[in-house]
Amino acid sequence: MTRPHEDSSNPTRSAVTVFAPAKVNLILRVLDRRADGFHNLWSLMQTVGLEDAVTIRPASGHSEIRLQCDSAALSVDQTNLVYRAAAAVLAQSQHRMGLDIRLTKRIPMGAGLGGGSSDAAATILGINRLLNLGWPAARMAEVGQALGSDVPFFFHAPTSVVAGRGEQVRAISVAGSRWVVLVNPGFPVETKWAYQQLSATRQSVEPLSERCSRLEAQGRVSWDDVIGLASNDFEGPVFDAHPVLRQIKTDLLKWGAHLALLSGSGATVFGIFSDEAGARRAGASFQGHSEFKVFITQTCSEPLRVE
């Protein structure tokens, strides 16, 4: 039987920082319900330059996972996805050691931007690097899948088609970078509630279109392709419950967004712009709403960044 590694694992780095990007759903289809009670999804996901940061250090004075976060709204105990991700990697790699982890939050919580999932993925990748585990993306994604449906995507970032419960990930590329305006209304939307509203309000499940299926088969697509297919099945019920989100989408389109869409189950609405000036004008138009959080950034073109 293989014995667990002790503190003498001799990591070659004294610390690793991984930048955890937000994601937007350029397409999000909620398909049939599975036997396990979850829904099959089909989504085109894209990372954007709004990032959290996860810094991981081997602990010298204790053998625990100790997590700190600059947001008082986020728990730092075993319910936190970063903590759970660290514990899972240590267990599966059979390392017994302490870790000091610092989470710096910029991505709003409950926002449909995948912040918690991205933080978990960054933690897995960071410990993989810190301990020289040599795990490939598929192994890291397998660990992440047990933590959340969106986690595997971040190991195949920046752009991927994601299907099933999130475990089926096919990396593709969208030609060229775009500017993104993220508008968060200052309140969260609970994912479970959004699914309940969707199930209660729609009459049937529209099958995945042939155009989406063809998109998945391509290794590289254009923004025109994406704009023509952009949709989110959650928009109807979520917008009905929160009309301010529909108004944000309308305003982004009025200010020149090539597409504007709810991300995930909400509550963030984003617009895609071809140039920085247009994005900044659109972002500035929301300044009168002090409760809104507005971020102006670009689509990512690289995988998770490690320092």
PDB file of N, CA and C in Angstrom, residues 96-195:
ATOM      1  N   ARG A  96       0.217  14.836   3.422  1.00  0.00           N
ATOM      2  CA  ARG A  96      -0.201  15.336   4.735  1.00  0.00           C
ATOM      3  C   ARG A  96       0.660  16.553   5.054  1.00  0.00           C
ATOM      4  N   MET A  97       0.057  17.709   4.933  1.00  0.00           N
ATOM      5  CA  MET A  97       0.817  18.936   5.168  1.00  0.00           C
ATOM      6  C   MET A  97      -0.159  20.080   5.397  1.00  0.00           C
ATOM      7  N   GLY A  98       0.345  21.149   5.953  1.00  0.00           N
ATOM      8  CA  GLY A  98      -0.470  22.325   6.141  1.00  0.00           C
ATOM      9  C   GLY A  98      -0.328  23.279   4.968  1.00  0.00           C
ATOM     10  N   LEU A  99      -1.377  24.041   4.723  1.00  0.00           N
ATOM     11  CA  LEU A  99      -1.367  25.038   3.663  1.00  0.00           C
ATOM     12  C   LEU A  99      -1.947  26.341   4.189  1.00  0.00           C
ATOM     13  N   ASP A 100      -1.314  27.426   3.844  1.00  0.00           N
ATOM     14  CA  ASP A 100      -1.867  28.757   4.086  1.00  0.00           C
ATOM     15  C   ASP A 100      -2.338  29.309   2.744  1.00  0.00           C
ATOM     16  N   ILE A 101      -3.623  29.642   2.668  1.00  0.00           N
ATOM     17  CA  ILE A 101      -4.216  30.083   1.404  1.00  0.00           C
ATOM     18  C   ILE A 101      -4.844  31.455   1.609  1.00  0.00           C
ATOM     19  N   ARG A 102      -4.571  32.344   0.689  1.00  0.00           N
ATOM     20  CA  ARG A 102      -5.146  33.687   0.712  1.00  0.00           C
ATOM     21  C   ARG A 102      -5.987  33.881  -0.537  1.00  0.00           C
ATOM     22  N   LEU A 103      -7.268  34.184  -0.340  1.00  0.00           N
ATOM     23  CA  LEU A 103      -8.190  34.411  -1.445  1.00  0.00           C
ATOM     24  C   LEU A 103      -8.524  35.896  -1.518  1.00  0.00           C
ATOM     25  N   THR A 104      -8.210  36.512  -2.640  1.00  0.00           N
ATOM     26  CA  THR A 104      -8.536  37.914  -2.878  1.00  0.00           C
ATOM     27  C   THR A 104      -9.696  37.970  -3.870  1.00  0.00           C
ATOM     28  N   LYS A 105     -10.846  38.501  -3.416  1.00  0.00           N
ATOM     29  CA  LYS A 105     -12.069  38.460  -4.208  1.00  0.00           C
ATOM     30  C   LYS A 105     -12.306  39.761  -4.960  1.00  0.00           C
ATOM     31  N   ARG A 106     -12.599  39.634  -6.244  1.00  0.00           N
ATOM     32  CA  ARG A 106     -13.104  40.737  -7.055  1.00  0.00           C
ATOM     33  C   ARG A 106     -14.398  40.348  -7.762  1.00  0.00           C
ATOM     34  N   ILE A 107     -14.573  39.064  -8.039  1.00  0.00           N
ATOM     35  CA  ILE A 107     -15.772  38.589  -8.737  1.00  0.00           C
ATOM     36  C   ILE A 107     -16.939  38.573  -7.749  1.00  0.00           C
ATOM     37  N   PRO A 108     -18.044  39.242  -8.058  1.00  0.00           N
ATOM     38  CA  PRO A 108     -19.189  39.219  -7.147  1.00  0.00           C
ATOM     39  C   PRO A 108     -19.701  37.797  -6.938  1.00  0.00           C
ATOM     40  N   MET A 109     -20.268  37.567  -5.762  1.00  0.00           N
ATOM     41  CA  MET A 109     -20.793  36.240  -5.434  1.00  0.00           C
ATOM     42  C   MET A 109     -22.262  36.128  -5.858  1.00  0.00           C
ATOM     43  N   GLY A 110     -22.678  34.920  -6.230  1.00  0.00           N
ATOM     44  CA  GLY A 110     -24.049  34.703  -6.674  1.00  0.00           C
ATOM     45  C   GLY A 110     -24.381  35.500  -7.922  1.00  0.00           C
ATOM     46  N   ALA A 111     -23.376  35.655  -8.789  1.00  0.00           N
ATOM     47  CA  ALA A 111     -23.508  36.585  -9.907  1.00  0.00           C
ATOM     48  C   ALA A 111     -23.622  35.913 -11.260  1.00  0.00           C
ATOM     49  N   GLY A 112     -23.539  34.577 -11.330  1.00  0.00           N
ATOM     50  CA  GLY A 112     -23.553  33.894 -12.618  1.00  0.00           C
ATOM     51  C   GLY A 112     -22.238  33.967 -13.355  1.00  0.00           C
ATOM     52  N   LEU A 113     -21.167  34.352 -12.637  1.00  0.00           N
ATOM     53  CA  LEU A 113     -19.854  34.530 -13.253  1.00  0.00           C
ATOM     54  C   LEU A 113     -18.875  33.427 -12.884  1.00  0.00           C
ATOM     55  N   GLY A 114     -19.337  32.435 -12.138  1.00  0.00           N
ATOM     56  CA  GLY A 114     -18.495  31.268 -11.845  1.00  0.00           C
ATOM     57  C   GLY A 114     -17.339  31.543 -10.908  1.00  0.00           C
ATOM     58  N   GLY A 115     -17.440  32.564 -10.068  1.00  0.00           N
ATOM     59  CA  GLY A 115     -16.318  32.925  -9.210  1.00  0.00           C
ATOM     60  C   GLY A 115     -15.872  31.817  -8.279  1.00  0.00           C
ATOM     61  N   GLY A 116     -16.817  31.178  -7.609  1.00  0.00           N
ATOM     62  CA  GLY A 116     -16.461  30.096  -6.690  1.00  0.00           C
ATOM     63  C   GLY A 116     -15.827  28.925  -7.408  1.00  0.00           C
ATOM     64  N   SER A 117     -16.373  28.577  -8.574  1.00  0.00           N
ATOM     65  CA  SER A 117     -15.819  27.468  -9.354  1.00  0.00           C
ATOM     66  C   SER A 117     -14.424  27.791  -9.854  1.00  0.00           C
ATOM     67  N   SER A 118     -14.235  29.034 -10.310  1.00  0.00           N
ATOM     68  CA  SER A 118     -12.919  29.441 -10.787  1.00  0.00           C
ATOM     69  C   SER A 118     -11.899  29.423  -9.652  1.00  0.00           C
ATOM     70  N   ASP A 119     -12.310  29.879  -8.470  1.00  0.00           N
ATOM     71  CA  ASP A 119     -11.415  29.841  -7.311  1.00  0.00           C
ATOM     72  C   ASP A 119     -11.015  28.407  -6.979  1.00  0.00           C
ATOM     73  N   ALA A 120     -11.979  27.489  -7.069  1.00  0.00           N
ATOM     74  CA  ALA A 120     -11.682  26.081  -6.794  1.00  0.00           C
ATOM     75  C   ALA A 120     -10.689  25.532  -7.819  1.00  0.00           C
ATOM     76  N   ALA A 121     -10.917  25.841  -9.089  1.00  0.00           N
ATOM     77  CA  ALA A 121     -10.004  25.380 -10.134  1.00  0.00           C
ATOM     78  C   ALA A 121      -8.604  25.956  -9.929  1.00  0.00           C
ATOM     79  N   ALA A 122      -8.542  27.236  -9.567  1.00  0.00           N
ATOM     80  CA  ALA A 122      -7.244  27.871  -9.325  1.00  0.00           C
ATOM     81  C   ALA A 122      -6.514  27.206  -8.175  1.00  0.00           C
ATOM     82  N   THR A 123      -7.261  26.797  -7.164  1.00  0.00           N
ATOM     83  CA  THR A 123      -6.657  26.112  -6.014  1.00  0.00           C
ATOM     84  C   THR A 123      -6.078  24.762  -6.423  1.00  0.00           C
ATOM     85  N   ILE A 124      -6.838  24.008  -7.197  1.00  0.00           N
ATOM     86  CA  ILE A 124      -6.358  22.700  -7.663  1.00  0.00           C
ATOM     87  C   ILE A 124      -5.100  22.863  -8.503  1.00  0.00           C
ATOM     88  N   LEU A 125      -5.139  23.814  -9.435  1.00  0.00           N
ATOM     89  CA  LEU A 125      -3.980  24.051 -10.290  1.00  0.00           C
ATOM     90  C   LEU A 125      -2.785  24.536  -9.465  1.00  0.00           C
ATOM     91  N   GLY A 126      -3.049  25.412  -8.512  1.00  0.00           N
ATOM     92  CA  GLY A 126      -1.964  25.955  -7.705  1.00  0.00           C
ATOM     93  C   GLY A 126      -1.254  24.899  -6.884  1.00  0.00           C
ATOM     94  N   ILE A 127      -2.017  24.009  -6.261  1.00  0.00           N
ATOM     95  CA  ILE A 127      -1.396  22.958  -5.457  1.00  0.00           C
ATOM     96  C   ILE A 127      -0.688  21.948  -6.351  1.00  0.00           C
ATOM     97  N   ASN A 128      -1.264  21.698  -7.524  1.00  0.00           N
ATOM     98  CA  ASN A 128      -0.609  20.833  -8.496  1.00  0.00           C
ATOM     99  C   ASN A 128       0.784  21.364  -8.837  1.00  0.00           C
ATOM    100  N   ARG A 129       0.885  22.676  -9.021  1.00  0.00           N
ATOM    101  CA  ARG A 129       2.176  23.297  -9.329  1.00  0.00           C
ATOM    102  C   ARG A 129       3.081  23.328  -8.090  1.00  0.00           C
ATOM    103  N   LEU A 130       2.501  23.677  -6.954  1.00  0.00           N
ATOM    104  CA  LEU A 130       3.283  23.825  -5.729  1.00  0.00           C
ATOM    105  C   LEU A 130       3.976  22.524  -5.341  1.00  0.00           C
ATOM    106  N   LEU A 131       3.250  21.413  -5.510  1.00  0.00           N
ATOM    107  CA  LEU A 131       3.769  20.108  -5.090  1.00  0.00           C
ATOM    108  C   LEU A 131       4.337  19.287  -6.244  1.00  0.00           C
ATOM    109  N   ASN A 132       4.395  19.894  -7.429  1.00  0.00           N
ATOM    110  CA  ASN A 132       4.925  19.174  -8.592  1.00  0.00           C
ATOM    111  C   ASN A 132       4.227  17.833  -8.811  1.00  0.00           C
ATOM    112  N   LEU A 133       2.900  17.854  -8.736  1.00  0.00           N
ATOM    113  CA  LEU A 133       2.158  16.603  -8.887  1.00  0.00           C
ATOM    114  C   LEU A 133       2.152  16.117 -10.333  1.00  0.00           C
ATOM    115  N   GLY A 134       2.229  17.027 -11.274  1.00  0.00           N
ATOM    116  CA  GLY A 134       2.227  16.634 -12.675  1.00  0.00           C
ATOM    117  C   GLY A 134       0.884  16.177 -13.198  1.00  0.00           C
ATOM    118  N   TRP A 135      -0.189  16.561 -12.522  1.00  0.00           N
ATOM    119  CA  TRP A 135      -1.512  16.152 -12.983  1.00  0.00           C
ATOM    120  C   TRP A 135      -1.865  16.872 -14.280  1.00  0.00           C
ATOM    121  N   PRO A 136      -2.371  16.156 -15.283  1.00  0.00           N
ATOM    122  CA  PRO A 136      -2.846  16.811 -16.503  1.00  0.00           C
ATOM    123  C   PRO A 136      -4.202  17.467 -16.258  1.00  0.00           C
ATOM    124  N   ALA A 137      -4.650  18.242 -17.245  1.00  0.00           N
ATOM    125  CA  ALA A 137      -5.926  18.949 -17.101  1.00  0.00           C
ATOM    126  C   ALA A 137      -7.078  17.992 -16.823  1.00  0.00           C
ATOM    127  N   ALA A 138      -7.065  16.824 -17.441  1.00  0.00           N
ATOM    128  CA  ALA A 138      -8.164  15.872 -17.256  1.00  0.00           C
ATOM    129  C   ALA A 138      -8.253  15.404 -15.807  1.00  0.00           C
ATOM    130  N   ARG A 139      -7.096  15.178 -15.176  1.00  0.00           N
ATOM    131  CA  ARG A 139      -7.101  14.746 -13.776  1.00  0.00           C
ATOM    132  C   ARG A 139      -7.595  15.873 -12.868  1.00  0.00           C
ATOM    133  N   MET A 140      -7.130  17.090 -13.121  1.00  0.00           N
ATOM    134  CA  MET A 140      -7.585  18.215 -12.312  1.00  0.00           C
ATOM    135  C   MET A 140      -9.083  18.455 -12.495  1.00  0.00           C
ATOM    136  N   ALA A 141      -9.557  18.311 -13.721  1.00  0.00           N
ATOM    137  CA  ALA A 141     -10.983  18.486 -13.984  1.00  0.00           C
ATOM    138  C   ALA A 141     -11.816  17.434 -13.274  1.00  0.00           C
ATOM    139  N   GLU A 142     -11.303  16.228 -13.189  1.00  0.00           N
ATOM    140  CA  GLU A 142     -12.005  15.149 -12.490  1.00  0.00           C
ATOM    141  C   GLU A 142     -12.164  15.478 -11.009  1.00  0.00           C
ATOM    142  N   VAL A 143     -11.116  16.012 -10.406  1.00  0.00           N
ATOM    143  CA  VAL A 143     -11.199  16.428  -9.010  1.00  0.00           C
ATOM    144  C   VAL A 143     -12.209  17.568  -8.871  1.00  0.00           C
ATOM    145  N   GLY A 144     -12.151  18.502  -9.807  1.00  0.00           N
ATOM    146  CA  GLY A 144     -13.038  19.658  -9.744  1.00  0.00           C
ATOM    147  C   GLY A 144     -14.493  19.325  -9.952  1.00  0.00           C
ATOM    148  N   GLN A 145     -14.782  18.307 -10.761  1.00  0.00           N
ATOM    149  CA  GLN A 145     -16.167  17.945 -11.052  1.00  0.00           C
ATOM    150  C   GLN A 145     -16.943  17.598  -9.787  1.00  0.00           C
ATOM    151  N   ALA A 146     -16.269  17.001  -8.824  1.00  0.00           N
ATOM    152  CA  ALA A 146     -16.932  16.634  -7.567  1.00  0.00           C
ATOM    153  C   ALA A 146     -17.279  17.859  -6.726  1.00  0.00           C
ATOM    154  N   LEU A 147     -16.693  19.008  -7.057  1.00  0.00           N
ATOM    155  CA  LEU A 147     -16.913  20.223  -6.288  1.00  0.00           C
ATOM    156  C   LEU A 147     -17.984  21.113  -6.900  1.00  0.00           C
ATOM    157  N   GLY A 148     -18.121  21.099  -8.209  1.00  0.00           N
ATOM    158  CA  GLY A 148     -19.108  21.951  -8.864  1.00  0.00           C
ATOM    159  C   GLY A 148     -19.100  21.755 -10.360  1.00  0.00           C
ATOM    160  N   SER A 149     -20.262  21.941 -10.977  1.00  0.00           N
ATOM    161  CA  SER A 149     -20.414  21.647 -12.403  1.00  0.00           C
ATOM    162  C   SER A 149     -19.564  22.539 -13.296  1.00  0.00           C
ATOM    163  N   ASP A 150     -19.282  23.774 -12.854  1.00  0.00           N
ATOM    164  CA  ASP A 150     -18.519  24.690 -13.704  1.00  0.00           C
ATOM    165  C   ASP A 150     -17.008  24.537 -13.551  1.00  0.00           C
ATOM    166  N   VAL A 151     -16.557  23.809 -12.531  1.00  0.00           N
ATOM    167  CA  VAL A 151     -15.120  23.774 -12.246  1.00  0.00           C
ATOM    168  C   VAL A 151     -14.309  23.189 -13.399  1.00  0.00           C
ATOM    169  N   PRO A 152     -14.716  22.074 -14.026  1.00  0.00           N
ATOM    170  CA  PRO A 152     -13.874  21.507 -15.097  1.00  0.00           C
ATOM    171  C   PRO A 152     -13.601  22.477 -16.236  1.00  0.00           C
ATOM    172  N   PHE A 153     -14.549  23.352 -16.541  1.00  0.00           N
ATOM    173  CA  PHE A 153     -14.352  24.289 -17.650  1.00  0.00           C
ATOM    174  C   PHE A 153     -13.062  25.075 -17.519  1.00  0.00           C
ATOM    175  N   PHE A 154     -12.730  25.513 -16.306  1.00  0.00           N
ATOM    176  CA  PHE A 154     -11.605  26.435 -16.140  1.00  0.00           C
ATOM    177  C   PHE A 154     -10.259  25.787 -16.454  1.00  0.00           C
ATOM    178  N   PHE A 155     -10.210  24.464 -16.520  1.00  0.00           N
ATOM    179  CA  PHE A 155      -8.975  23.786 -16.932  1.00  0.00           C
ATOM    180  C   PHE A 155      -8.864  23.698 -18.455  1.00  0.00           C
ATOM    181  N   HIS A 156      -9.916  24.136 -19.137  1.00  0.00           N
ATOM    182  CA  HIS A 156      -9.915  24.138 -20.606  1.00  0.00           C
ATOM    183  C   HIS A 156     -10.197  25.543 -21.134  1.00  0.00           C
ATOM    184  N   ALA A 157      -9.981  26.539 -20.277  1.00  0.00           N
ATOM    185  CA  ALA A 157     -10.192  27.932 -20.645  1.00  0.00           C
ATOM    186  C   ALA A 157      -9.135  28.348 -21.688  1.00  0.00           C
ATOM    187  N   PRO A 158      -9.406  29.415 -22.459  1.00  0.00           N
ATOM    188  CA  PRO A 158     -10.410  30.441 -22.176  1.00  0.00           C
ATOM    189  C   PRO A 158     -11.800  30.198 -22.770  1.00  0.00           C
ATOM    190  N   THR A 159     -11.935  29.342 -23.783  1.00  0.00           N
ATOM    191  CA  THR A 159     -13.224  29.169 -24.452  1.00  0.00           C
ATOM    192  C   THR A 159     -13.493  27.681 -24.633  1.00  0.00           C
ATOM    193  N   SER A 160     -14.679  27.240 -24.243  1.00  0.00           N
ATOM    194  CA  SER A 160     -15.011  25.819 -24.398  1.00  0.00           C
ATOM    195  C   SER A 160     -16.509  25.645 -24.544  1.00  0.00           C
ATOM    196  N   VAL A 161     -16.872  24.578 -25.225  1.00  0.00           N
ATOM    197  CA  VAL A 161     -18.239  24.082 -25.197  1.00  0.00           C
ATOM    198  C   VAL A 161     -18.334  23.103 -24.032  1.00  0.00           C
ATOM    199  N   VAL A 162     -19.320  23.315 -23.180  1.00  0.00           N
ATOM    200  CA  VAL A 162     -19.484  22.504 -21.974  1.00  0.00           C
ATOM    201  C   VAL A 162     -20.850  21.834 -22.042  1.00  0.00           C
ATOM    202  N   ALA A 163     -20.891  20.531 -21.801  1.00  0.00           N
ATOM    203  CA  ALA A 163     -22.145  19.781 -21.919  1.00  0.00           C
ATOM    204  C   ALA A 163     -22.299  18.817 -20.756  1.00  0.00           C
ATOM    205  N   GLY A 164     -23.454  18.133 -20.745  1.00  0.00           N
ATOM    206  CA  GLY A 164     -23.765  17.227 -19.637  1.00  0.00           C
ATOM    207  C   GLY A 164     -24.002  18.018 -18.366  1.00  0.00           C
ATOM    208  N   ARG A 165     -23.379  17.592 -17.278  1.00  0.00           N
ATOM    209  CA  ARG A 165     -23.433  18.353 -16.031  1.00  0.00           C
ATOM    210  C   ARG A 165     -22.226  19.274 -15.891  1.00  0.00           C
ATOM    211  N   GLY A 166     -21.460  19.393 -16.959  1.00  0.00           N
ATOM    212  CA  GLY A 166     -20.253  20.196 -16.928  1.00  0.00           C
ATOM    213  C   GLY A 166     -18.998  19.366 -17.108  1.00  0.00           C
ATOM    214  N   GLU A 167     -19.164  18.042 -17.122  1.00  0.00           N
ATOM    215  CA  GLU A 167     -18.002  17.152 -17.220  1.00  0.00           C
ATOM    216  C   GLU A 167     -17.523  16.973 -18.657  1.00  0.00           C
ATOM    217  N   GLN A 168     -18.365  17.303 -19.625  1.00  0.00           N
ATOM    218  CA  GLN A 168     -17.974  17.186 -21.033  1.00  0.00           C
ATOM    219  C   GLN A 168     -17.513  18.558 -21.514  1.00  0.00           C
ATOM    220  N   VAL A 169     -16.218  18.707 -21.709  1.00  0.00           N
ATOM    221  CA  VAL A 169     -15.653  20.008 -22.048  1.00  0.00           C
ATOM    222  C   VAL A 169     -14.802  19.862 -23.308  1.00  0.00           C
ATOM    223  N   ARG A 170     -15.105  20.699 -24.302  1.00  0.00           N
ATOM    224  CA  ARG A 170     -14.340  20.700 -25.553  1.00  0.00           C
ATOM    225  C   ARG A 170     -13.825  22.114 -25.796  1.00  0.00           C
ATOM    226  N   ALA A 171     -12.526  22.281 -25.710  1.00  0.00           N
ATOM    227  CA  ALA A 171     -11.934  23.597 -25.920  1.00  0.00           C
ATOM    228  C   ALA A 171     -12.027  23.985 -27.392  1.00  0.00           C
ATOM    229  N   ILE A 172     -12.457  25.223 -27.643  1.00  0.00           N
ATOM    230  CA  ILE A 172     -12.448  25.775 -28.987  1.00  0.00           C
ATOM    231  C   ILE A 172     -11.880  27.191 -28.876  1.00  0.00           C
ATOM    232  N   SER A 173     -11.782  27.894 -29.968  1.00  0.00           N
ATOM    233  CA  SER A 173     -11.310  29.278 -29.902  1.00  0.00           C
ATOM    234  C   SER A 173     -12.265  30.169 -30.674  1.00  0.00           C
ATOM    235  N   VAL A 174     -12.424  31.382 -30.149  1.00  0.00           N
ATOM    236  CA  VAL A 174     -13.194  32.416 -30.832  1.00  0.00           C
ATOM    237  C   VAL A 174     -12.188  33.425 -31.373  1.00  0.00           C
ATOM    238  N   ALA A 175     -12.244  33.680 -32.654  1.00  0.00           N
ATOM    239  CA  ALA A 175     -11.226  34.503 -33.307  1.00  0.00           C
ATOM    240  C   ALA A 175     -11.304  35.950 -32.844  1.00  0.00           C
ATOM    241  N   GLY A 176     -10.243  36.425 -32.223  1.00  0.00           N
ATOM    242  CA  GLY A 176     -10.161  37.825 -31.844  1.00  0.00           C
ATOM    243  C   GLY A 176     -10.700  38.102 -30.455  1.00  0.00           C
ATOM    244  N   SER A 177     -10.126  39.116 -29.815  1.00  0.00           N
ATOM    245  CA  SER A 177     -10.567  39.529 -28.492  1.00  0.00           C
ATOM    246  C   SER A 177     -11.707  40.544 -28.604  1.00  0.00           C
ATOM    247  N   ARG A 178     -12.523  40.628 -27.576  1.00  0.00           N
ATOM    248  CA  ARG A 178     -13.603  41.604 -27.507  1.00  0.00           C
ATOM    249  C   ARG A 178     -13.612  42.257 -26.122  1.00  0.00           C
ATOM    250  N   TRP A 179     -14.177  43.443 -26.055  1.00  0.00           N
ATOM    251  CA  TRP A 179     -14.359  44.119 -24.776  1.00  0.00           C
ATOM    252  C   TRP A 179     -15.690  43.704 -24.175  1.00  0.00           C
ATOM    253  N   VAL A 180     -15.713  43.624 -22.858  1.00  0.00           N
ATOM    254  CA  VAL A 180     -16.878  43.125 -22.139  1.00  0.00           C
ATOM    255  C   VAL A 180     -17.253  44.112 -21.040  1.00  0.00           C
ATOM    256  N   VAL A 181     -18.536  44.449 -20.967  1.00  0.00           N
ATOM    257  CA  VAL A 181     -19.059  45.240 -19.855  1.00  0.00           C
ATOM    258  C   VAL A 181     -19.942  44.314 -19.016  1.00  0.00           C
ATOM    259  N   LEU A 182     -19.542  44.127 -17.766  1.00  0.00           N
ATOM    260  CA  LEU A 182     -20.299  43.301 -16.827  1.00  0.00           C
ATOM    261  C   LEU A 182     -21.075  44.226 -15.904  1.00  0.00           C
ATOM    262  N   VAL A 183     -22.381  44.038 -15.825  1.00  0.00           N
ATOM    263  CA  VAL A 183     -23.211  44.864 -14.953  1.00  0.00           C
ATOM    264  C   VAL A 183     -23.907  43.952 -13.961  1.00  0.00           C
ATOM    265  N   ASN A 184     -23.485  44.062 -12.704  1.00  0.00           N
ATOM    266  CA  ASN A 184     -24.094  43.282 -11.632  1.00  0.00           C
ATOM    267  C   ASN A 184     -25.021  44.202 -10.844  1.00  0.00           C
ATOM    268  N   PRO A 185     -26.281  43.789 -10.627  1.00  0.00           N
ATOM    269  CA  PRO A 185     -27.254  44.701 -10.015  1.00  0.00           C
ATOM    270  C   PRO A 185     -27.084  44.897  -8.510  1.00  0.00           C
ATOM    271  N   GLY A 186     -26.173  44.154  -7.906  1.00  0.00           N
ATOM    272  CA  GLY A 186     -25.962  44.303  -6.469  1.00  0.00           C
ATOM    273  C   GLY A 186     -26.727  43.308  -5.632  1.00  0.00           C
ATOM    274  N   PHE A 187     -27.457  42.384  -6.294  1.00  0.00           N
ATOM    275  CA  PHE A 187     -28.127  41.310  -5.564  1.00  0.00           C
ATOM    276  C   PHE A 187     -27.850  39.990  -6.277  1.00  0.00           C
ATOM    277  N   PRO A 188     -27.867  38.874  -5.530  1.00  0.00           N
ATOM    278  CA  PRO A 188     -27.611  37.573  -6.156  1.00  0.00           C
ATOM    279  C   PRO A 188     -28.890  36.929  -6.673  1.00  0.00           C
ATOM    280  N   VAL A 189     -28.740  35.961  -7.540  1.00  0.00           N
ATOM    281  CA  VAL A 189     -29.835  35.084  -7.950  1.00  0.00           C
ATOM    282  C   VAL A 189     -29.416  33.664  -7.598  1.00  0.00           C
ATOM    283  N   GLU A 190     -30.236  32.994  -6.826  1.00  0.00           N
ATOM    284  CA  GLU A 190     -29.905  31.628  -6.401  1.00  0.00           C
ATOM    285  C   GLU A 190     -30.146  30.661  -7.563  1.00  0.00           C
ATOM    286  N   THR A 191     -29.157  29.847  -7.854  1.00  0.00           N
ATOM    287  CA  THR A 191     -29.237  28.927  -8.988  1.00  0.00           C
ATOM    288  C   THR A 191     -30.405  27.954  -8.853  1.00  0.00           C
ATOM    289  N   LYS A 192     -30.602  27.400  -7.661  1.00  0.00           N
ATOM    290  CA  LYS A 192     -31.694  26.439  -7.453  1.00  0.00           C
ATOM    291  C   LYS A 192     -33.036  27.087  -7.759  1.00  0.00           C
ATOM    292  N   TRP A 193     -33.219  28.316  -7.293  1.00  0.00           N
ATOM    293  CA  TRP A 193     -34.464  29.045  -7.563  1.00  0.00           C
ATOM    294  C   TRP A 193     -34.657  29.241  -9.055  1.00  0.00           C
ATOM    295  N   ALA A 194     -33.594  29.601  -9.761  1.00  0.00           N
ATOM    296  CA  ALA A 194     -33.686  29.845 -11.202  1.00  0.00           C
ATOM    297  C   ALA A 194     -34.120  28.591 -11.952  1.00  0.00           C
ATOM    298  N   TYR A 195     -33.564  27.450 -11.571  1.00  0.00           N
ATOM    299  CA  TYR A 195     -33.989  26.190 -12.196  1.00  0.00           C
ATOM    300  C   TYR A 195     -35.462  25.904 -11.910  1.00  0.00           C
TER     301      TYR A 195
END
